[in-house]
Amino acid sequence: DGGITQSPKYLFRKEGQNVTLSCEQNLNHDAMYWYRQDPGQGLRLIYYSQIVNDFQKGDIAEGYSVSREKKESFPLTVTSAQKNPTAFYLCASSIARVAGSYNEQFFGPGTRLTVL
Amino acid sequence: EDQVTQSPEALRLQEGESSSLNCSYTVSGLRGLFWYRQDPGKGPEFLFTLYSAGEEKEKERLKATLTKKESFLHITAPKPEDSATYLCAVSSYNNNDMRFGAGTRLTVKP
C-alpha cells in the first residue's frame, strides 16, 4: 500500500536534547512538508522540500532542521534551540509544487513530541 | 497575507441533524481550497479540492461548495462516525504554501 509513515508515534525529549522525527513516503511524490499542530491552532509550516537536496524554510523554521538526501525520506530534527517543542508534528507529501496548479497534500499519522 | 477562518469552533449535532461548517478566506488569487478530516491523534485525511467559485463536490454525506469569499461543508443526515475535526486550507498564486484554519470540531450524538 502506498502511503506516508512517521516514527515514532510518541517521543519524549529532555531539556537540551536534539531529537529526530522520521518521515518516509512511497507515493513517488516530489514535494514533502513538515507541519506543527498545537491545540486550537491551524497547522503551521516548518520546512518544505520540492526536490532532493533542496529545502526551504516555512513560517516557523527556527529551532528545526531538515535534510532531503533521498526522494522518499524527509527527517526533521528538533534542536535544543526550539524553546517550546511540545506539539503534534505532521509530515505531508504532494506530487509536486507546479506553477499553475496545486496538488493536494497527503499526511502521515503524526508524531507527538513531549518535552519532559 | 492569506487568512483562513473556520466557524463554528465546535458543533454538536444529533444523528440525522443536517448542518454546515463555514470556511471564510482572504487570499490574493485563489489557487485552491482544500477540506480535510482529522480524527483525534491522527493525521488529516484529504476530502476535497475546490478551484473556482460555484464549484461543488460530494462524497457520501458530505458536500463542499465554494464562493469567492467562503466555502461550506454541508453534512447531510450525519452519523456518529462523522465525528471529527474538519480542517480547511487555501493556497494562492502569491504563496505556494497552504494556509490552514484552526478547524471545526464536530460531534454527532446517536
XYZ file of N, CA and C in Angstrom:
678
model
N 0.837 -1.199 0.000
C 0.000 0.000 0.000
C 0.877 1.256 0.000
N 0.512 2.227 -0.845
C 1.244 3.474 -0.848
C 0.806 4.349 0.285
N 1.777 5.105 0.848
C 1.413 5.984 1.942
C 2.602 6.670 2.546
N 2.342 7.344 3.649
C 3.370 8.078 4.376
C 3.452 7.503 5.785
N 4.651 7.203 6.218
C 4.846 6.688 7.566
C 5.686 7.663 8.361
N 5.352 7.786 9.638
C 6.113 8.618 10.552
C 6.455 7.790 11.783
N 7.646 8.003 12.284
C 8.044 7.318 13.517
C 8.967 8.197 14.328
N 8.931 8.032 15.654
C 7.984 7.200 16.385
C 6.625 7.884 16.487
N 5.644 7.199 17.054
C 4.332 7.807 17.247
C 4.361 8.769 18.426
N 5.100 8.373 19.473
C 5.282 9.227 20.653
C 6.780 9.379 20.910
N 7.189 10.585 21.304
C 8.597 10.857 21.550
C 8.705 11.806 22.733
N 9.620 11.471 23.629
C 9.825 12.302 24.812
C 11.242 12.844 24.765
N 11.385 14.105 25.025
C 12.687 14.763 24.951
C 13.004 15.460 26.261
N 14.223 15.341 26.662
C 14.680 16.090 27.833
C 15.188 17.451 27.392
N 15.195 18.382 28.298
C 15.729 19.712 28.008
C 17.156 19.596 27.473
N 17.455 20.333 26.393
C 18.804 20.368 25.858
C 19.129 19.263 24.867
N 18.184 18.369 24.622
C 18.419 17.269 23.675
C 17.924 17.622 22.284
N 18.639 17.102 21.298
C 18.126 17.120 19.927
C 17.414 15.799 19.680
N 16.311 15.828 18.945
C 15.621 14.599 18.568
C 15.264 14.670 17.096
N 15.221 13.495 16.455
C 14.917 13.434 15.031
C 13.651 12.631 14.800
N 12.736 13.213 14.028
C 11.490 12.572 13.661
C 11.620 12.056 12.235
N 11.159 10.844 12.031
C 11.298 10.212 10.732
C 10.027 10.384 9.904
N 10.210 10.564 8.583
C 9.099 10.611 7.644
C 9.526 9.921 6.349
N 8.766 8.906 5.947
C 9.049 8.165 4.724
C 7.779 8.069 3.895
N 7.927 8.219 2.562
C 6.772 8.059 1.684
C 7.142 7.173 0.490
N 6.180 6.358 0.063
C 6.382 5.507 -1.111
C 5.359 5.835 -2.195
N 4.962 7.113 -2.231
C 3.995 7.582 -3.217
C 4.665 8.142 -4.461
N 5.994 8.164 -4.457
C 6.773 8.749 -5.560
C 6.479 10.252 -5.710
N 6.179 10.903 -4.581
C 5.937 12.338 -4.594
C 7.246 13.107 -4.548
N 7.290 14.214 -5.286
C 8.494 15.036 -5.277
C 8.564 15.941 -4.058
N 7.420 16.498 -3.642
C 7.409 17.507 -2.586
C 7.052 16.890 -1.235
N 7.739 17.337 -0.203
C 7.459 16.886 1.165
C 7.469 18.081 2.102
N 6.727 17.950 3.200
C 6.488 19.078 4.104
C 6.513 18.607 5.548
N 6.838 19.517 6.450
C 6.675 19.308 7.884
C 5.830 20.437 8.455
N 4.819 20.017 9.254
C 3.943 20.961 9.934
C 3.979 20.688 11.437
N 3.636 21.721 12.159
C 3.446 21.610 13.591
C 1.989 21.950 13.891
N 1.362 21.166 14.788
C -0.037 21.424 15.164
C -0.118 21.573 16.675
N -0.634 22.699 17.104
C -0.880 22.969 18.520
C -2.384 23.080 18.744
N -2.849 22.750 19.958
C -4.292 22.787 20.235
C -4.912 24.141 19.898
N -6.026 24.119 19.167
C -6.748 25.343 18.851
C -6.130 26.183 17.751
N -5.057 25.673 17.136
C -4.409 26.423 16.067
C -4.386 25.610 14.791
N -4.276 26.308 13.685
C -4.116 25.624 12.413
C -2.715 25.048 12.282
N -2.540 24.199 11.300
C -1.218 23.652 11.033
C -0.289 24.771 10.572
N 0.932 24.748 11.066
C 1.920 25.758 10.682
C 3.112 25.078 10.016
N 3.556 25.638 8.903
C 4.603 25.032 8.085
C 5.977 25.304 8.676
N 6.753 24.234 8.852
C 8.105 24.354 9.399
C 9.127 24.403 8.261
N 9.143 23.391 7.435
C 10.040 23.290 6.287
C 9.328 22.557 5.165
N 9.780 22.804 3.936
C 9.316 22.003 2.819
C 10.464 21.756 1.852
N 10.280 20.724 1.043
C 11.294 20.348 0.061
C 10.592 19.998 -1.240
N 11.069 20.581 -2.315
C 10.454 20.308 -3.621
C 11.225 19.253 -4.406
N 12.472 19.017 -3.994
C 13.302 18.101 -4.750
C 14.440 17.647 -3.845
N 15.018 16.533 -4.178
C 16.125 16.002 -3.383
C 17.244 17.033 -3.283
N 17.827 17.110 -2.101
C 18.949 18.001 -1.793
C 18.592 19.475 -1.842
N 17.316 19.770 -1.724
C 16.871 21.163 -1.664
C 15.707 21.270 -0.700
N 15.708 22.297 0.157
C 14.596 22.524 1.065
C 14.543 24.010 1.420
N 13.363 24.425 1.846
C 13.115 25.828 2.136
C 12.462 25.987 3.505
N 12.736 27.090 4.178
C 12.108 27.388 5.458
C 10.642 27.771 5.267
N 9.838 27.328 6.228
C 8.462 27.760 6.295
C 8.316 28.908 7.279
N 7.135 29.024 7.868
C 6.848 30.150 8.764
C 7.546 30.061 10.116
N 7.832 28.835 10.569
C 8.337 28.676 11.941
C 9.548 27.757 11.968
N 10.549 28.019 11.124
C 11.700 27.131 10.982
C 12.720 27.234 12.122
N 12.679 28.289 12.896
C 13.695 28.480 13.938
C 13.673 27.336 14.949
N 14.856 26.755 15.188
C 14.967 25.659 16.137
C 14.759 24.286 15.522
N 14.562 24.240 14.219
C 14.372 22.985 13.492
C 15.385 22.877 12.359
N 15.680 21.637 11.952
C 16.500 21.422 10.767
C 15.996 20.185 10.034
N 16.266 20.140 8.721
C 15.827 19.016 7.907
C 16.928 18.619 6.943
N 16.732 17.468 6.296
C 17.587 17.037 5.199
C 16.710 16.308 4.189
N 17.173 16.260 2.955
C 16.418 15.532 1.913
C 17.453 14.871 1.004
N 18.012 13.779 1.492
C 19.043 13.051 0.744
C 18.439 12.024 -0.191
N 17.235 11.594 0.091
C 16.523 10.646 -0.755
C 15.120 11.165 -1.026
N 14.557 10.812 -2.162
C 13.217 11.279 -2.519
C 12.192 10.812 -1.505
N 12.413 9.616 -0.943
C 11.419 9.004 -0.085
C 11.452 9.516 1.345
N 12.517 10.203 1.739
C 12.734 10.476 3.154
C 12.954 11.958 3.426
N 12.359 12.446 4.520
C 12.486 13.860 4.859
C 12.489 13.988 6.384
N 13.573 13.636 7.054
C 13.607 13.686 8.520
C 13.671 15.108 9.058
N 13.069 15.299 10.214
C 13.048 16.597 10.897
C 13.774 16.464 12.229
N 14.729 17.347 12.474
C 15.416 17.382 13.768
C 14.920 18.585 14.562
N 14.481 18.310 15.769
C 14.076 19.364 16.689
C 15.271 19.625 17.591
N 15.858 20.787 17.481
C 17.090 21.065 18.227
C 16.780 21.688 19.579
N 17.797 21.791 20.401
C 17.636 22.392 21.724
C 17.326 23.884 21.630
N 17.504 24.469 20.452
C 17.196 25.892 20.261
C 15.699 26.145 20.156
N 14.922 25.084 19.944
C 13.459 25.234 19.868
C 12.943 25.279 21.298
N 12.440 26.434 21.705
C 12.122 26.647 23.116
C 10.816 26.014 23.560
N 9.918 25.768 22.663
C 8.623 25.202 23.028
C 8.257 24.090 22.055
N 8.959 22.966 22.109
C 8.787 21.947 21.086
C 7.625 20.994 21.291
N 6.989 21.020 22.446
C 5.887 20.089 22.699
C 4.748 20.392 21.738
N 4.430 19.416 20.872
C 3.409 19.614 19.848
C 3.204 18.301 19.107
N 2.249 18.315 18.187
C 1.978 17.197 17.285
C 2.593 17.570 15.938
N 3.493 16.707 15.432
C 4.212 17.010 14.199
C 3.694 16.135 13.066
N 3.392 16.783 11.961
C 2.814 16.094 10.814
C 3.694 16.271 9.588
N 3.917 15.178 8.918
C 4.647 15.170 7.658
C 3.640 14.982 6.526
N 3.873 15.623 5.404
C 2.967 15.504 4.265
C 3.769 15.436 2.976
N 3.131 14.962 1.920
C 3.766 14.967 0.613
C 2.732 15.292 -0.451
N 3.222 15.776 -1.592
C 2.354 16.021 -2.733
C 3.142 15.730 -4.002
N 2.413 15.553 -5.092
C 3.062 15.168 -6.349
C 4.142 16.167 -6.707
N 3.802 17.453 -6.653
C 4.760 18.498 -6.992
C 4.181 19.835 -6.600
N 5.035 20.814 -6.569
C 4.592 22.204 -6.427
C 4.830 22.835 -7.792
N 3.818 22.776 -8.622
C 3.974 23.184 -10.014
C 3.233 24.480 -10.244
N 3.896 25.432 -10.871
C 3.264 26.707 -11.183
C 2.027 26.475 -12.034
N 0.924 27.121 -11.662
C -0.296 26.994 -12.436
C -1.218 25.913 -11.912
N -0.742 25.126 -10.992
C -1.621 24.113 -10.402
C -1.140 23.856 -8.992
N -1.967 23.267 -8.213
C -1.530 22.964 -6.854
C -2.078 21.613 -6.482
N -1.204 20.732 -6.111
C -1.621 19.385 -5.795
C -1.880 19.224 -4.312
N -2.948 18.505 -4.000
C -3.285 18.318 -2.604
C -2.182 17.557 -1.891
N -2.068 17.843 -0.602
C -1.065 17.184 0.222
C -1.712 16.022 0.965
N -0.927 14.974 1.129
C -1.365 13.800 1.870
C -0.487 13.668 3.111
N -1.126 13.364 4.231
C -0.449 13.429 5.521
C -0.145 12.054 6.097
N 0.926 12.020 6.891
C 1.237 10.844 7.685
C 0.443 10.848 8.975
N 0.651 9.834 9.840
C -0.130 9.693 11.068
C 0.306 10.613 12.198
N 1.477 11.245 12.068
C 1.912 12.200 13.077
C 2.813 11.608 14.151
N 3.601 12.489 14.762
C 4.429 12.163 15.936
C 4.124 13.181 17.018
N 3.797 12.672 18.205
C 3.554 13.590 19.332
C 4.820 13.691 20.159
N 5.384 14.887 20.202
C 6.619 15.145 20.937
C 6.289 15.859 22.244
N 6.838 15.342 23.321
C 6.646 15.949 24.635
C 8.008 16.216 25.272
N 8.177 17.428 25.773
C 9.404 17.772 26.484
C 9.198 17.540 27.968
N 10.122 16.779 28.560
C 9.991 16.444 29.980
C 10.654 17.507 30.848
N -1.613 39.144 3.502
C -1.306 37.767 3.886
C -2.589 36.922 3.833
N -2.447 35.701 3.314
C -3.597 34.804 3.229
C -4.117 34.470 4.623
N -5.448 34.477 4.766
C -6.051 34.154 6.060
C -7.226 33.217 5.871
N -7.398 32.320 6.834
C -8.490 31.349 6.808
C -9.136 31.325 8.189
N -10.454 31.478 8.232
C -11.199 31.447 9.488
C -12.317 30.435 9.382
N -12.356 29.500 10.326
C -13.391 28.488 10.321
C -14.371 28.721 11.461
N -15.644 28.482 11.173
C -16.669 28.613 12.211
C -17.746 27.554 12.002
N -18.401 27.131 13.114
C -18.022 27.431 14.486
C -16.778 26.662 14.904
N -16.233 26.955 16.088
C -15.084 26.191 16.579
C -15.495 24.771 16.899
N -16.705 24.608 17.449
C -17.222 23.289 17.797
C -18.702 23.235 17.463
N -19.154 22.056 17.075
C -20.550 21.864 16.678
C -21.008 20.494 17.160
N -22.106 20.490 17.882
C -22.673 19.237 18.360
C -24.016 19.016 17.676
N -24.169 17.856 17.049
C -25.389 17.524 16.327
C -25.946 16.201 16.816
N -27.242 16.052 16.669
C -27.853 14.749 16.875
C -27.746 13.980 15.561
N -27.668 12.694 15.655
C -27.627 11.855 14.464
C -28.808 12.210 13.570
N -28.531 12.448 12.283
C -29.583 12.798 11.342
C -29.862 14.278 11.195
N -29.247 15.096 12.076
C -29.482 16.550 12.047
C -28.472 17.205 11.106
N -28.900 17.623 9.945
C -28.009 18.212 8.942
C -27.545 19.604 9.356
N -26.358 19.975 8.924
C -25.817 21.293 9.234
C -24.683 21.626 8.272
N -24.086 22.800 8.466
C -22.992 23.257 7.605
C -21.859 23.842 8.423
N -20.639 23.625 7.950
C -19.443 24.227 8.519
C -18.954 25.292 7.549
N -18.425 26.401 8.112
C -18.024 27.523 7.277
C -16.513 27.714 7.275
N -15.977 28.082 6.114
C -14.568 28.429 5.971
C -14.505 29.743 5.185
N -14.162 30.835 5.873
C -14.008 32.135 5.217
C -12.535 32.369 4.928
N -12.240 32.904 3.768
C -10.841 33.076 3.409
C -10.580 34.430 2.763
N -9.346 34.884 2.916
C -8.870 36.105 2.262
C -7.541 35.771 1.616
N -7.531 35.767 0.279
C -6.310 35.463 -0.453
C -6.218 36.378 -1.662
N -5.016 36.532 -2.157
C -4.810 37.285 -3.395
C -4.689 36.289 -4.533
N -5.815 35.906 -5.103
C -5.792 34.940 -6.196
C -5.828 33.513 -5.681
N -7.034 32.969 -5.568
C -7.172 31.619 -5.018
C -6.686 30.594 -6.024
N -5.787 29.747 -5.574
C -5.332 28.655 -6.419
C -6.161 27.402 -6.128
N -6.479 27.197 -4.853
C -7.274 26.033 -4.480
C -7.704 26.113 -3.030
N -8.862 25.518 -2.711
C -9.339 25.422 -1.339
C -9.513 23.951 -1.026
N -9.012 23.529 0.128
C -8.936 22.119 0.468
C -9.689 21.845 1.768
N -10.390 20.712 1.813
C -11.025 20.250 3.038
C -10.383 18.927 3.455
N -10.118 18.834 4.768
C -9.565 17.624 5.347
C -10.405 17.236 6.566
N -10.383 15.947 6.868
C -10.969 15.430 8.101
C -9.825 14.925 8.975
N -9.858 15.244 10.267
C -8.824 14.760 11.180
C -9.462 14.128 12.407
N -9.138 12.867 12.638
C -9.559 12.172 13.848
C -8.540 12.414 14.947
N -8.950 12.330 16.209
C -8.028 12.631 17.324
C -6.759 11.803 17.261
N -5.618 12.469 17.365
C -4.334 11.784 17.405
C -3.870 11.222 16.074
N -4.533 11.611 14.978
C -4.170 11.100 13.657
C -3.888 12.235 12.690
N -3.313 11.896 11.537
C -3.053 12.894 10.523
C -4.310 13.226 9.739
N -4.380 14.426 9.152
C -5.547 14.799 8.355
C -5.715 13.895 7.143
N -6.989 13.631 6.829
C -7.345 12.818 5.668
C -7.958 13.729 4.621
N -7.423 13.699 3.405
C -7.903 14.569 2.349
C -9.346 14.227 1.959
N -10.161 15.288 1.799
C -11.550 15.110 1.367
C -11.787 15.695 -0.028
N -11.586 17.008 -0.176
C -11.948 17.692 -1.420
C -10.947 18.796 -1.757
N -10.855 19.102 -3.050
C -10.235 20.326 -3.529
C -11.254 21.063 -4.395
N -11.388 22.373 -4.158
C -12.244 23.235 -4.966
C -11.386 24.334 -5.560
N -11.627 24.666 -6.829
C -10.737 25.598 -7.504
C -11.395 26.924 -7.882
N -12.719 26.921 -8.122
C -13.338 28.157 -8.593
C -14.727 28.308 -7.999
N -15.167 29.567 -7.882
C -16.479 29.875 -7.321
C -17.573 29.157 -8.106
N -18.511 28.582 -7.356
C -19.596 27.844 -7.976
C -19.346 26.344 -8.035
N -18.134 25.949 -7.789
C -17.794 24.527 -7.853
C -18.347 23.796 -6.632
N -18.796 22.565 -6.810
C -19.312 21.727 -5.728
C -18.731 20.327 -5.885
N -18.481 19.676 -4.740
C -18.031 18.285 -4.764
C -18.726 17.531 -3.640
N -19.020 16.261 -3.887
C -19.734 15.454 -2.902
C -19.008 14.145 -2.640
N -19.164 13.682 -1.396
C -18.637 12.384 -1.020
C -19.490 11.867 0.120
N -20.268 10.850 -0.149
C -21.170 10.270 0.833
C -22.073 11.360 1.410
N -22.007 11.618 2.706
C -22.886 12.603 3.348
C -22.318 14.020 3.320
N -21.178 14.204 2.704
C -20.501 15.496 2.682
C -20.611 16.153 1.310
N -20.833 17.464 1.339
C -20.855 18.239 0.107
C -20.157 19.561 0.362
N -19.149 19.862 -0.449
C -18.388 21.101 -0.300
C -18.748 22.055 -1.423
N -18.938 23.319 -1.064
C -19.253 24.359 -2.040
C -18.298 25.529 -1.870
N -18.172 26.341 -2.916
C -17.199 27.433 -2.891
C -17.793 28.701 -3.512
N -17.612 29.837 -2.795
C -17.900 31.150 -3.352
C -16.593 31.932 -3.379
N -16.673 33.200 -3.742
C -15.444 33.999 -3.839
C -14.865 34.353 -2.480
N -15.660 34.165 -1.405
C -15.181 34.559 -0.081
C -15.200 33.431 0.933
N -15.935 32.343 0.635
C -16.067 31.303 1.637
C -16.410 29.960 1.009
N -16.228 28.943 1.829
C -16.612 27.596 1.434
C -17.450 27.000 2.559
N -18.393 26.175 2.174
C -19.210 25.475 3.148
C -19.017 23.971 2.979
N -19.001 23.291 4.109
C -19.025 21.833 4.103
C -20.368 21.426 4.705
N -21.250 20.951 3.834
C -22.587 20.562 4.264
C -22.565 19.089 4.651
N -23.149 18.796 5.798
C -23.217 17.414 6.253
C -24.699 17.033 6.344
N -25.086 16.072 5.530
C -26.487 15.655 5.452
C -26.693 14.378 6.252
N -27.680 14.423 7.155
C -28.026 13.258 7.984
C -26.779 12.611 8.582
N -26.008 13.360 9.378
C -24.741 12.824 9.893
C -24.932 11.626 10.812
N -23.871 10.814 10.868
C -23.830 9.658 11.746
C -22.714 9.870 12.774
N -22.729 9.130 13.872
C -21.667 9.295 14.884
C -20.257 9.156 14.308
N -20.092 8.312 13.300
C -18.753 8.133 12.716
C -18.277 9.355 11.929
N -19.124 10.338 11.722
C -18.707 11.600 11.096
C -18.054 12.534 12.109
N -18.076 12.172 13.366
C -17.437 12.997 14.405
C -15.943 13.079 14.150
N -15.424 14.303 14.062
C -14.014 14.555 13.761
C -13.811 16.063 13.742
N -12.569 16.457 13.556
C -12.278 17.871 13.288
C -12.111 18.036 11.792
N -12.783 19.030 11.243
C -12.724 19.295 9.812
C -11.884 20.548 9.585
N -10.843 20.385 8.767
C -9.887 21.458 8.505
C -10.070 21.989 7.096
N -9.939 23.291 6.970
C -9.987 23.967 5.675
C -8.621 24.607 5.440
N -8.160 24.602 4.201
C -6.878 25.223 3.864
C -6.984 25.869 2.486
N -6.195 26.916 2.261
C -6.183 27.574 0.961
C -4.758 27.732 0.472
N -4.618 27.791 -0.834
C -3.349 28.163 -1.446
C -3.646 29.271 -2.452
N -2.702 30.174 -2.641
C -2.920 31.306 -3.520
C -1.777 31.409 -4.523
N -1.973 32.205 -5.541
C -0.943 32.396 -6.550
C 0.224 33.210 -6.013
N 0.013 33.906 -4.897
C 1.104 34.658 -4.271
C 1.937 33.798 -3.346
N 1.416 32.627 -3.011
C 2.050 31.835 -1.965
C 1.814 30.367 -2.258
N 2.870 29.638 -2.524
C 2.714 28.216 -2.829
C 2.277 27.395 -1.623
N 2.427 27.959 -0.426
C 2.114 27.204 0.780
C 0.616 27.129 1.011
N 0.195 26.128 1.769
C -1.188 26.007 2.196
C -1.355 26.701 3.541
N -2.418 27.504 3.681
C -2.753 28.149 4.951
C -3.961 27.441 5.529
N -3.814 26.974 6.761
C -4.871 26.196 7.387
C -5.672 27.035 8.368
N -6.973 26.761 8.439
C -7.786 27.286 9.520
C -7.586 26.424 10.762
N -8.162 26.869 11.867
C -7.996 26.162 13.140
C -8.894 24.937 13.238
N -9.876 24.827 12.340
C -10.719 23.643 12.324
C -12.042 23.810 13.044
N -13.003 22.957 12.689
C -14.279 22.835 13.407
C -14.368 21.431 13.953
N -14.561 21.334 15.263
C -14.671 20.030 15.909
C -16.138 19.617 15.931
N -16.459 18.585 15.167
C -17.843 18.121 15.030
C -18.070 16.886 15.888
N -19.134 16.914 16.670
C -19.550 15.753 17.461
C -20.979 15.408 17.072
N -21.194 14.161 16.686
C -22.520 13.689 16.320
C -22.964 12.662 17.353
N -24.028 12.970 18.063
C -24.537 12.087 19.116
C -25.586 11.134 18.559
N -25.539 9.862 19.000
C -26.541 8.895 18.499
C -27.915 9.167 19.091
